[in-house]
Coordinates of C-alpha atoms in Angstrom, one line a residue:
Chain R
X1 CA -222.2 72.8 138.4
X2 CA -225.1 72.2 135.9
X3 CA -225.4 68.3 134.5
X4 CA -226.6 67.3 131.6
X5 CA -228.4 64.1 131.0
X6 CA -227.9 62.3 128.1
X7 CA -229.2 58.9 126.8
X8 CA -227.7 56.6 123.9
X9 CA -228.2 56.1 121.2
X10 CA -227.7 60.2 121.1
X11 CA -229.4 62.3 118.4
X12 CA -226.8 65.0 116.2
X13 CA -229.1 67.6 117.6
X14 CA -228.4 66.4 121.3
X15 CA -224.6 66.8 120.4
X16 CA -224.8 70.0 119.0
X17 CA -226.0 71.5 122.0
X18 CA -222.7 70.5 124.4
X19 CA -220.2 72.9 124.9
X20 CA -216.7 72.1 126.1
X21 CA -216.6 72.1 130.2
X22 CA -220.4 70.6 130.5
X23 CA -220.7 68.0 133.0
X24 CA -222.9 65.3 131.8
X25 CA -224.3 62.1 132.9
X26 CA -224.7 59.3 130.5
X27 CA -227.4 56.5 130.5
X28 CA -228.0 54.0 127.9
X29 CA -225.5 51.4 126.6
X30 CA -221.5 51.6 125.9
X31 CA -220.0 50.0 123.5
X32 CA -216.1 49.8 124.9
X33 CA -213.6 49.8 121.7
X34 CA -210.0 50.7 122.4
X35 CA -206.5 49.9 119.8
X36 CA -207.2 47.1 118.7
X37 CA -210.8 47.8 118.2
X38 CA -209.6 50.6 116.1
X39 CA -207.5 49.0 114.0
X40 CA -209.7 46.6 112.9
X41 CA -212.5 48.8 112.1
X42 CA -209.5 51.0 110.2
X43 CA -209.1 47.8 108.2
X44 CA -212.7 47.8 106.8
X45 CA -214.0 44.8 109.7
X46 CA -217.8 45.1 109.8
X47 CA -218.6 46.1 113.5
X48 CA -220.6 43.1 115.0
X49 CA -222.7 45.8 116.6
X50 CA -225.0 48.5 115.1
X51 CA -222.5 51.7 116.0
X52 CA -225.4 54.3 115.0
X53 CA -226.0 56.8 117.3
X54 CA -224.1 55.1 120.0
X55 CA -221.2 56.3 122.2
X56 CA -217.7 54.3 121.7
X57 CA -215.7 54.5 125.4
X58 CA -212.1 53.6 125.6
X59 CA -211.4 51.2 128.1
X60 CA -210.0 47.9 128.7
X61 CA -212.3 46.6 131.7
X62 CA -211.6 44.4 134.7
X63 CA -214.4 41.1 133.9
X64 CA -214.7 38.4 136.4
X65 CA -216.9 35.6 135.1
X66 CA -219.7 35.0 137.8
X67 CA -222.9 32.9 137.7
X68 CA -222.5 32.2 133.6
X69 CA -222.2 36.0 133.0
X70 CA -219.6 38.5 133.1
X71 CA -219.2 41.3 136.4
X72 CA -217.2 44.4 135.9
X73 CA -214.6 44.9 138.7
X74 CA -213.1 48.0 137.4
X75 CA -213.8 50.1 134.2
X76 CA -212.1 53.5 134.3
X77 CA -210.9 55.5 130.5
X78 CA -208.0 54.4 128.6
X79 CA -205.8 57.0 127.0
X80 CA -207.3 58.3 123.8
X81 CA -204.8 59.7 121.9
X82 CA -203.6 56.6 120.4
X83 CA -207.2 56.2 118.7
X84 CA -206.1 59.8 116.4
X85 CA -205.1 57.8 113.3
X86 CA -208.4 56.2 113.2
X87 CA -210.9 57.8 114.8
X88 CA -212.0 60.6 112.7
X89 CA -212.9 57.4 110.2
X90 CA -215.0 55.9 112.3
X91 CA -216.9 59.1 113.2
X92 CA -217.6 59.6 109.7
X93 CA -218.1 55.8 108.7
X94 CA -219.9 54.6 111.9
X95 CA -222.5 57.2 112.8
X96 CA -221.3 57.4 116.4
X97 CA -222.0 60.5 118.5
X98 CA -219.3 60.4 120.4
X99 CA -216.2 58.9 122.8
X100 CA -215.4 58.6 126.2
X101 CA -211.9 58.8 127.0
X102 CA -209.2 60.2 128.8
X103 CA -206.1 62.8 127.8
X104 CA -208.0 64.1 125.2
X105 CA -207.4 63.8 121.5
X106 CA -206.0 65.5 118.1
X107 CA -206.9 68.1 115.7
X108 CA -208.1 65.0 112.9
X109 CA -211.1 63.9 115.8
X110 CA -211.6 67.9 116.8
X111 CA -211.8 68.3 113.2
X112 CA -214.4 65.2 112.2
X113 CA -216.3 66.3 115.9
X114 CA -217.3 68.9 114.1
X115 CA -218.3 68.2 110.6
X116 CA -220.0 64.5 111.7
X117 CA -221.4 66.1 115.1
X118 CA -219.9 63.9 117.6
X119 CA -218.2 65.3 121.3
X120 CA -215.2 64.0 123.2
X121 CA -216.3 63.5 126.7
X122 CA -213.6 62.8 129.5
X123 CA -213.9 60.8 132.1
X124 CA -211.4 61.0 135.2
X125 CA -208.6 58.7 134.3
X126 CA -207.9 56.0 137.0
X127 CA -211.0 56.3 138.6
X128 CA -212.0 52.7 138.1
X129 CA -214.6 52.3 141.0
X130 CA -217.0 55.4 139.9
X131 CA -216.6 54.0 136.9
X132 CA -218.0 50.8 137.4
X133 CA -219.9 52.0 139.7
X134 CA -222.4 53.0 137.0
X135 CA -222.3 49.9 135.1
X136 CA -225.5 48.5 135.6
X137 CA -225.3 45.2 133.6
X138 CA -222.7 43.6 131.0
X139 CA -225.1 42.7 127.9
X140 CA -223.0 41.1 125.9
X141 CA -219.3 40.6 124.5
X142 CA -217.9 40.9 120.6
X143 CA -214.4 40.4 119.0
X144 CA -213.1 38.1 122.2
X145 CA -210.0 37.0 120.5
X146 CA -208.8 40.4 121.1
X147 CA -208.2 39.2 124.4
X148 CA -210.6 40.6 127.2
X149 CA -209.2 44.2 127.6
X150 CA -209.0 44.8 124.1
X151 CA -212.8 43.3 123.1
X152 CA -216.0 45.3 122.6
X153 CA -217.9 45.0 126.2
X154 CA -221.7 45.9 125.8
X155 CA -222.3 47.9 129.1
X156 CA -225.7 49.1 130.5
X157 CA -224.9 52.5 132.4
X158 CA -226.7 54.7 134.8
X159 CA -225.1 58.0 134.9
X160 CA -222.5 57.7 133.7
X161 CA -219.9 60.6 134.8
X162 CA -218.0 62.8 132.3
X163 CA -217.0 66.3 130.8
X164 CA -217.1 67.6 127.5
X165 CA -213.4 68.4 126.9
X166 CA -213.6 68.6 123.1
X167 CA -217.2 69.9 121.2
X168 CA -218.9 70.1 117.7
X169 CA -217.6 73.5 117.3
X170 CA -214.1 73.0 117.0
X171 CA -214.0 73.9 120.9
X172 CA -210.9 71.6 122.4
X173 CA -210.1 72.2 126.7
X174 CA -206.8 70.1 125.6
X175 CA -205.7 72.2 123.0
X176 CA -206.2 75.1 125.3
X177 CA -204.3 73.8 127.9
X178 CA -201.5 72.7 126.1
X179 CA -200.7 76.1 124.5
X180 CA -200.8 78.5 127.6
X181 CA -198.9 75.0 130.0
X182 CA -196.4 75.4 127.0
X183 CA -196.1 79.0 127.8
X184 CA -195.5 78.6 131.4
X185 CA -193.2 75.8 130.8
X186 CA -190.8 76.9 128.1
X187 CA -191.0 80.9 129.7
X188 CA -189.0 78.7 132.8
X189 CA -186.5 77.2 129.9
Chain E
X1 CA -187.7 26.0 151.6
X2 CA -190.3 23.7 152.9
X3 CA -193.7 23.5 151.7
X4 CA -195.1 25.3 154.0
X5 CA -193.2 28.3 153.6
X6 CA -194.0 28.3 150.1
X7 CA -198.0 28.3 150.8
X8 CA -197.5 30.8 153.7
X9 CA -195.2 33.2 151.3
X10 CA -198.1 32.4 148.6
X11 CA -200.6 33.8 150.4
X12 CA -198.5 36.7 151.4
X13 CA -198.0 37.9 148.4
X14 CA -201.6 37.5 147.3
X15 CA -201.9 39.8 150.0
X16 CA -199.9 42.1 149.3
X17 CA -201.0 42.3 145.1
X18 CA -204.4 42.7 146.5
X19 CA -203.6 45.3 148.5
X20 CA -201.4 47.2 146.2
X21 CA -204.4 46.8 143.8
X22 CA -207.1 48.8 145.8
X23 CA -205.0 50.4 148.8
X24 CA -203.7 53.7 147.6
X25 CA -200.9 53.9 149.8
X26 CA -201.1 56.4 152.5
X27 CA -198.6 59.0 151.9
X28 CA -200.2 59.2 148.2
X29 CA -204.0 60.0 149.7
X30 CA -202.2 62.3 151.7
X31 CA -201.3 64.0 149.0
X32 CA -204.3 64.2 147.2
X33 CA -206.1 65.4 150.3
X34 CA -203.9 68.4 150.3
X35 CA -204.4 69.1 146.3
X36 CA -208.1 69.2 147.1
X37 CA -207.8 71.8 149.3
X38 CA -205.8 74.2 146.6
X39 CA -208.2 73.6 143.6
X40 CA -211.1 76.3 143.1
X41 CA -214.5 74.9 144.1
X42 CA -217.0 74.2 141.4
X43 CA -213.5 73.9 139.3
X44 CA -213.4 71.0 136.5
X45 CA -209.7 70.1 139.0
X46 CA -212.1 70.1 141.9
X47 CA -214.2 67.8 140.5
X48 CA -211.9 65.3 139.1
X49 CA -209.9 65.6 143.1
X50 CA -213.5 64.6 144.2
X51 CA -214.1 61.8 141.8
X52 CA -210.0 60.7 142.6
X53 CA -210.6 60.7 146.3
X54 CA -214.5 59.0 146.1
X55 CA -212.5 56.4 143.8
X56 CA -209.8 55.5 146.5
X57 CA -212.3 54.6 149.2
X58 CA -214.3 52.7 146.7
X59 CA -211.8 50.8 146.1
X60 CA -210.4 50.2 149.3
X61 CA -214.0 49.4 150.6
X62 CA -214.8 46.9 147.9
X63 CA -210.9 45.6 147.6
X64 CA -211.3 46.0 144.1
X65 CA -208.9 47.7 141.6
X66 CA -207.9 51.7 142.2
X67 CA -207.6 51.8 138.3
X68 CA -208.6 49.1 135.9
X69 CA -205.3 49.1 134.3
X70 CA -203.8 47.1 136.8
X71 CA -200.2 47.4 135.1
X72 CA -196.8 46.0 134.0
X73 CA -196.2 43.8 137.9
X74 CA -192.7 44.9 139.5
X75 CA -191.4 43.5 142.2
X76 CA -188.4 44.8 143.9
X77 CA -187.0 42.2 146.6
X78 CA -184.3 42.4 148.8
X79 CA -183.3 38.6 150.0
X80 CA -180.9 37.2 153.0
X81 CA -177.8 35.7 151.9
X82 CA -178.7 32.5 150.8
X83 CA -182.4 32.7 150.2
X84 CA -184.2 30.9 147.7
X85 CA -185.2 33.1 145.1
X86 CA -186.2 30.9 142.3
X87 CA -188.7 29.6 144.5
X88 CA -189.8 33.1 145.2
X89 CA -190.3 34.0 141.9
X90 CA -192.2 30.7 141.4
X91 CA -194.4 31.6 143.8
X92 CA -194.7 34.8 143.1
X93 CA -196.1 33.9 139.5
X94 CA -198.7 31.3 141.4
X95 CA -199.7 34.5 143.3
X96 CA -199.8 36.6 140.1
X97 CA -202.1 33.6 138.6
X98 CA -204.5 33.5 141.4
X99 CA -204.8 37.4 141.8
X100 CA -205.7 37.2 137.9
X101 CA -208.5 34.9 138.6
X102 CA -209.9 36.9 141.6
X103 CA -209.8 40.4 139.7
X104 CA -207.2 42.1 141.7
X105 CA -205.3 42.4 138.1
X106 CA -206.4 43.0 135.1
X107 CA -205.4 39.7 131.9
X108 CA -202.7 42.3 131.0
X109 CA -200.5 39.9 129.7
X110 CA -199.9 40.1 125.7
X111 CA -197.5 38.9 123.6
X112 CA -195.7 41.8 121.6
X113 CA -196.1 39.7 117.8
X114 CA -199.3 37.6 117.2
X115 CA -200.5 39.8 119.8
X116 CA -202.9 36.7 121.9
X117 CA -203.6 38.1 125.8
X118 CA -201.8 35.1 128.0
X119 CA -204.9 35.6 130.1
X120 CA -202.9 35.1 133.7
X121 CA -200.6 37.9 133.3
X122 CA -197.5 35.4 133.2
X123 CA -195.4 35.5 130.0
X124 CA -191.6 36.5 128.6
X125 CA -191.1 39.7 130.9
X126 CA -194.2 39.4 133.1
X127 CA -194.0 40.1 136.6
X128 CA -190.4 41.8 136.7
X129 CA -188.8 40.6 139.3
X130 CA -185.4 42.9 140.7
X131 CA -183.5 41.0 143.1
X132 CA -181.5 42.3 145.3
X133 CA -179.1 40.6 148.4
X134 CA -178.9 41.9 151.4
X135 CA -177.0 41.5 154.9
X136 CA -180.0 41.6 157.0
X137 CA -182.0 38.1 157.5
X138 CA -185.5 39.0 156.4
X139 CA -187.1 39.4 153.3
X140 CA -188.3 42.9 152.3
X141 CA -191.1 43.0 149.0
X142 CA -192.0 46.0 147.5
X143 CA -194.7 45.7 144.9
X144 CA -195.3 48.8 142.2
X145 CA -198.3 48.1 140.0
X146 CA -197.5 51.0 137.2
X147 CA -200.7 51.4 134.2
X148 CA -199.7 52.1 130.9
X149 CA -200.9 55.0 130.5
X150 CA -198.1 56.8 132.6
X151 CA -195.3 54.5 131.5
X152 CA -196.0 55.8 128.1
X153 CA -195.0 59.3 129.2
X154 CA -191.9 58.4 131.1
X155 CA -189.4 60.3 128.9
X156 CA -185.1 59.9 128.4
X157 CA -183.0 63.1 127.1
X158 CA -179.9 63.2 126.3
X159 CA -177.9 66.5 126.9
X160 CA -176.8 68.5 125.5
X161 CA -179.8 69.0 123.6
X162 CA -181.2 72.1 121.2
X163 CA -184.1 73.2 123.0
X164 CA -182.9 71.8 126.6
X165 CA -179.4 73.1 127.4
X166 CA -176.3 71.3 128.5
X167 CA -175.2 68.8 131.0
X168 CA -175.3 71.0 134.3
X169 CA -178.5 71.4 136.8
X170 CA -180.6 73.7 134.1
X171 CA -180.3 71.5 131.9
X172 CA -181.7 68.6 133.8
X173 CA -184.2 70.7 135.0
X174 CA -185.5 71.9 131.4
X175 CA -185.5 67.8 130.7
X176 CA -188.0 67.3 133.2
X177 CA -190.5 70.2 132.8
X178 CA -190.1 69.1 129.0
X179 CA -191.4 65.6 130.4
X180 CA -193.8 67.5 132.0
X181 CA -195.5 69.3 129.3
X182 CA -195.3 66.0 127.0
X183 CA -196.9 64.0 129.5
X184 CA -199.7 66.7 130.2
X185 CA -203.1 64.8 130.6
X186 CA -202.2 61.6 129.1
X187 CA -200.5 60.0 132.3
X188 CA -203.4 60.6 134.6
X189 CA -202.6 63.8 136.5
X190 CA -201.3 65.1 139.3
X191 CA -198.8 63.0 138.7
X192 CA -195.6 61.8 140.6
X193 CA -192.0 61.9 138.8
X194 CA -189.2 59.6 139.5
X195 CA -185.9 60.5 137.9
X196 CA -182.7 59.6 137.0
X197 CA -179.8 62.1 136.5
X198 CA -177.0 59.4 134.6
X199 CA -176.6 55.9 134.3
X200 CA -177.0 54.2 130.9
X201 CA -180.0 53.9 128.9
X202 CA -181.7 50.6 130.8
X203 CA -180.2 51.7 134.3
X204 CA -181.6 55.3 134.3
X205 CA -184.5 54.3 133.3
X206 CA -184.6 51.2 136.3
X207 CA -183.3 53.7 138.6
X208 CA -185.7 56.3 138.0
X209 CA -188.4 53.9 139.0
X210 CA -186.4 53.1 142.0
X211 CA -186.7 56.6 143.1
X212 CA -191.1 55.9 143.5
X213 CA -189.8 53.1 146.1
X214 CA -189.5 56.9 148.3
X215 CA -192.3 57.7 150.3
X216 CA -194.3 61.3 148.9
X217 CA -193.0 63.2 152.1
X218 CA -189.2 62.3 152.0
X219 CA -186.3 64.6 152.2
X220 CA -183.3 64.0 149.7
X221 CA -180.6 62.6 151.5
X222 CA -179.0 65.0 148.6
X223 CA -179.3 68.5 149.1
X224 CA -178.4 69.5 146.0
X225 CA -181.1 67.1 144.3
X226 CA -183.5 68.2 147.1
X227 CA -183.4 71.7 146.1
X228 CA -184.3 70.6 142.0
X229 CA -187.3 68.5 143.9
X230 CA -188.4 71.4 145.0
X231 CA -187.7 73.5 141.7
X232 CA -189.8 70.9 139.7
X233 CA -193.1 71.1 142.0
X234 CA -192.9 74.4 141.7
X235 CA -192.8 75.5 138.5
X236 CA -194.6 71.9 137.4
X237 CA -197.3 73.0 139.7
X238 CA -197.1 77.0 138.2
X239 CA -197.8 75.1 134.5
X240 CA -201.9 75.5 134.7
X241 CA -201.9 71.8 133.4
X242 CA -204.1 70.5 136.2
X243 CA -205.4 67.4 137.4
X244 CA -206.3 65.2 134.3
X245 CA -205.2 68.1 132.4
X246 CA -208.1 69.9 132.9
X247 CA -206.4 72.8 133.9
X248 CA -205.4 74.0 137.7
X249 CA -203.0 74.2 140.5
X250 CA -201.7 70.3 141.2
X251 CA -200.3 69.1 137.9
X252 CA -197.8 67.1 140.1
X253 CA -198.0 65.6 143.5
X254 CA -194.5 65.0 144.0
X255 CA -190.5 64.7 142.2
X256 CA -188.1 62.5 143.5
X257 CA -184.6 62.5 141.6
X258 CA -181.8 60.4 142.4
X259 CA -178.0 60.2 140.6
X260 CA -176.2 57.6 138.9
X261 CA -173.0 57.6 137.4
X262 CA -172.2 57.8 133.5
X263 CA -169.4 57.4 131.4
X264 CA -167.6 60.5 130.3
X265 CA -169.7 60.9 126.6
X266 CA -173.0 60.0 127.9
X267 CA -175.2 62.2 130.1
X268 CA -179.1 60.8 130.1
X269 CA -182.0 62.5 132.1
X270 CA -184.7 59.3 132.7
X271 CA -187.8 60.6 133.9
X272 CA -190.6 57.8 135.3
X273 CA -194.5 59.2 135.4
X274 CA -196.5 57.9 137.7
X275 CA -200.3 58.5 137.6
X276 CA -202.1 59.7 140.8
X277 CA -203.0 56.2 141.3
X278 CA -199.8 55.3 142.4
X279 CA -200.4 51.3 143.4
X280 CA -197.1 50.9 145.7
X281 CA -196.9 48.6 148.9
X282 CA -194.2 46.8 150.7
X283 CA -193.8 43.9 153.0
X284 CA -191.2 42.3 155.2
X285 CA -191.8 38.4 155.7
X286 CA -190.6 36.4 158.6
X287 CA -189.0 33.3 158.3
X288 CA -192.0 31.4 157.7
X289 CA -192.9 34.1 154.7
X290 CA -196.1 35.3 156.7
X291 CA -196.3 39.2 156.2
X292 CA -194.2 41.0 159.5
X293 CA -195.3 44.5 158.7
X294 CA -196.5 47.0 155.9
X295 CA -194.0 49.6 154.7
X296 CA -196.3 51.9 153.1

C-alpha cells in the first residue's frame, strides 16, 4: 500500500490530487474541533485560530496536565456525522483542506469537498494509542469553557495515520458501502 | 464497613477502571485475532484490523485508554445479603474521581442544559450503578466502559413494523440486521450486538446491555435464541460493511440475544452496539474488598 505524505497547512492543489482509498500520513499541526466547536463556528464565533489551509480532526482527547503543560493520553476520531449540518459552512467560510474523522459523512460535506477542495480522511475509530502515538507536542488550547473534550487542542503530529474515504471529486467509500450493505441486508428481509 | 475496607475496596476498583480502560478483555482480542485472519491482505479491513490489534497492546503496555472516549461508567454489582451498598457506591465515585485525575477516563461528565463538563465524571446519572442481591457471600463487579459513538447506534423497534415484519423470529431478525445497516461505520466496527427480544422500553434496553456481560465465545443457554445468534453473524458478516465500514468480511464480531417478557400489546426488539473496543472486566472482592479474581 502506497502512502502519501502530507503536511499542513495543505495547498487546494495537494488535495486535488487524493483519491478515495489513499493511505496518507499527516505531519504538521491539528487543530481538534468536534460539536460544540461546530456549533459555535455555525453561529458566526470568530475562530481563535487562523483555520486557512489547516486540517480540522474530530476528536475529544484524553489531557493530563503535567509539568505546566498538557500530555495526550489518548486521541482517537470521534464520529463525524454529527458535524453534517455545519461542516460544508466551514469548508467554504474557513479555508480548511480537510477533516479527520471517523464513520464518514453526508452528501452536503461530499458536496462542499468538492467545490472548496477539501478531503475526508478516516482514521480507525477507537484506536486511541496510534493515535496519540503521533502526537508530538500539545501547542496550545482555545475555547476551554467547552470543557476539555469539546475544546480546540493545537496538536503537533508526525505521521499521522489515515485514509481518504471521501475526495474532491465527489468520490465517497461511505456512500458506496452503504448502498451495496443495503443490498445485502434488505435482499435477507 | 470499616475503614479499611473502604480504602482496600477503593483501590480495587481503581484497579479494576484502569484495567477496563486499557485491557481489552481477552475473549474480545480473541476475536479480533481471528477477523484478521479473514480480511484480504493489503485490504483497507486489513489495515484498520492491524491498527485495532497494534492499538490494544499499546494500550495495554502503556495502561493508557483503548479508546479516548472512555464512556458512559456502568457498573453491574451483585452484593451479599446485607452489604453496604451506599458505601460502595460512595466509593465507587472516589474511585471514578481519582481514575479522572490519572487519565484512565476521559472528563466525560456533562450536564444535558447549560452544557458545563463536571470535569470528574460524577454528576446526575454518572457512573450507573445496577445493584443486584445475591445469596452467595462475596461481591462480584462487573465494569462496562461503553463510548458514545456505539450507544448512539443501539436501536429499539417495535413490531410489527412496515418494512420489518411482525412479532415472530423473522421479524426480530429483520430488526437487528436493520440495526445493523443503521449503525454501519459509525459505531466503530466489527462490532458486538447485545439484544433484547421484549421487556418494556427502559428494561429492553437495560437487558440488552446485560447480554455484553456474556463472554464472545458463549453458547445460548437458549437454543432457539442460539440459532438467531448464529443467523445474525452470518448474514451481518455477508453485509460487505467491514471493519470501520470500510468494507469487508467482519462487520460483527459477535450477537448475543436474550428474552424478556412483555405485556400482551407491546413487542420491542432493543439492540445495544458495542464497538470493537469493548472495555468490559469483572472482579469478585473478598471480604476485605481486595480483588479475589478477574472474570474476564
Amino acid at each position: 500500500m502506497a502512502v502519501v505524505e502530507l503536511s499542513t497547512p495543505a495547498t487546494e492543489e495537494q488535495i486535488r490530487a487524493l483519491k478515495v482509498g489513499d493511505t496518507v500520513e499527516i505531519t504538521g499541526l491539528l487543530y481538534t474541533g468536534r460539536d460544540a466547536v461546530h456549533h459555535r463556528l455555525h453561529n458566526g464565533e470568530k475562530p481563535p485560530v487562523d483555520l486557512n489551509g489547516m486540517i480540522i480532526y474530530h476528536c475529544g482527547p484524553v489531557m493530563v496536565e503535567e509539568n505546566g503543560g498538557y500530555v495526550c493520553k489518548a486521541a482517537g476520531p470521534t464520529t463525524s456525522i454529527r458535524e453534517e449540518p455545519y461542516q460544508w459552512e466551514v469548508m467554504r467560510d474557513h479555508g480548511i483542506r480537510g477533516v479527520i474523522g471517523k464513520g464518514g459523512m453526508g452528501p452536503k460535506t461530499l458536496a462542499a469537498c468538492q467545490e472548496y477542495g477539501c478531503c475526508y480522511f478516516h482514521a480507525i475509530g477507537g484506536a486511541a494509542q496510534v493515535c496519540a502515538d503521533r502526537i508530538e507536542k500539545v501547542l496550545g488550547v482555545d475555547w476551554m469553557d467547552l470543557g476539555s473534550p469539546e475544546a480546540i487542542w493545537h496538536l503537533q503530529v508526525v505521521k499521522f495515520p489515515v485514509i481518504v474515504t471521501m475526495d474532491s471529486h465527489g468520490g465517497s467509500l461511505h456512500k458506496e458501502v452503504q448502498e451495496s450493505s443495503a443490498d445485502v441486508l434488505n435482499s435477507f428481509m | 464497613m470499616s475503614t479499611s475496607t473502604a480504602v482496600s475496596l477503593q483501590a480495587s476498583l481503581l484497579e479494576l477502571i484502569r484495567k477496563t480502560s486499557s485491557d481489552l478483555p481477552k475473549d474480545v482480542v480473541n476475536a479480533v485475532q481471528a477477523a484478521k485472519s479473514t480480511e484480504e491482505d493489503g485490504s483497507n479491513a486489513a489495515y484498520a484490523l492491524d491498527v485495532i490489534s497494534c492499538n490494544v497492546d499499546m494500550a495495554r503496555d502503556a495502561s493508557q485508554p483503548i479508546c479516548q472516549d472512555t464512556g458512559t461508567i456502568i457498573f453491574n454489582v451483585h452484593t451479599p445479603v446485607g452489604y453496604d451498598q451506599i458505601i460502595f457506591e460512595e466509593t465507587a465515585i472516589e474511585a471514578v474521581k481519582e481514575a479522572t485525575e490519572k487519565g484512565y477516563l476521559r472528563q466525560n461528565s456533562v450536564d444535558s442544559v447549560t452544557g458545563k463538563n463536571s470535569g470528574n465524571n460524577i454528576g446526575p446519572g454518572s457512573p450507573i450503578f445496577h445493584f443486584h442481591q445475591w445469596r452467595k457471600d462475596y461481591v462480584d463487579v462487573r465494569l462496562m466502559l461503553k463510548g458514545g459513538g456505539c450507544e448512539n447506534v443501539g436501536a429499539q423497534f417495535s413490531l410489527p413494523h412496515p418494512k420489518l415484519g411482525g412479532r415472530d423470529m423473522k421479524g426480530v431478525e429483520n430488526a437487528i440486521l436493520e440495526a445493523v445497516l443503521l449503525a454501519q461505520g459509525k459505531g466503530c466496527g466489527p462490532g458486538i450486538l447485545g439484544v433484547c427480544i421484549g421487556g418494556d422500553r427502559a428494561s429492553g434496553y437495560s437487558f440488552s446491555k446485560e447480554q455484553l456481560l456474556r463472554t464472545l465465545d458463549d453458547t445460548n443457554k437458549d437454543e432457539e435464541l442460539g440459532a438467531l445468534e448464529e443467523r445474525i453473524m452470518e448474514k451481518a458478516n455477508k453485509s460487505g460493511i467491514g471493519p470501520m465500514g470500510f468494507g469487508g468480511n467482519n462487520t460483527l464480531l459477535g450477537c448475543k440475544v436474550g428474552k424478556q417478557n412483555r405485556v400482551p400489546a407491546s413487542f420491542y426488539v432493543s439492540i445495544s452496539y458495542m464497538c470493537w473496543a469493548f472495555r468490559r472486566q469483572g472482579v469478585t472482592l473478598d471480604a476485605e474488598g481486595a480483588i479475589n479474581e478477574w472474570l474476564y
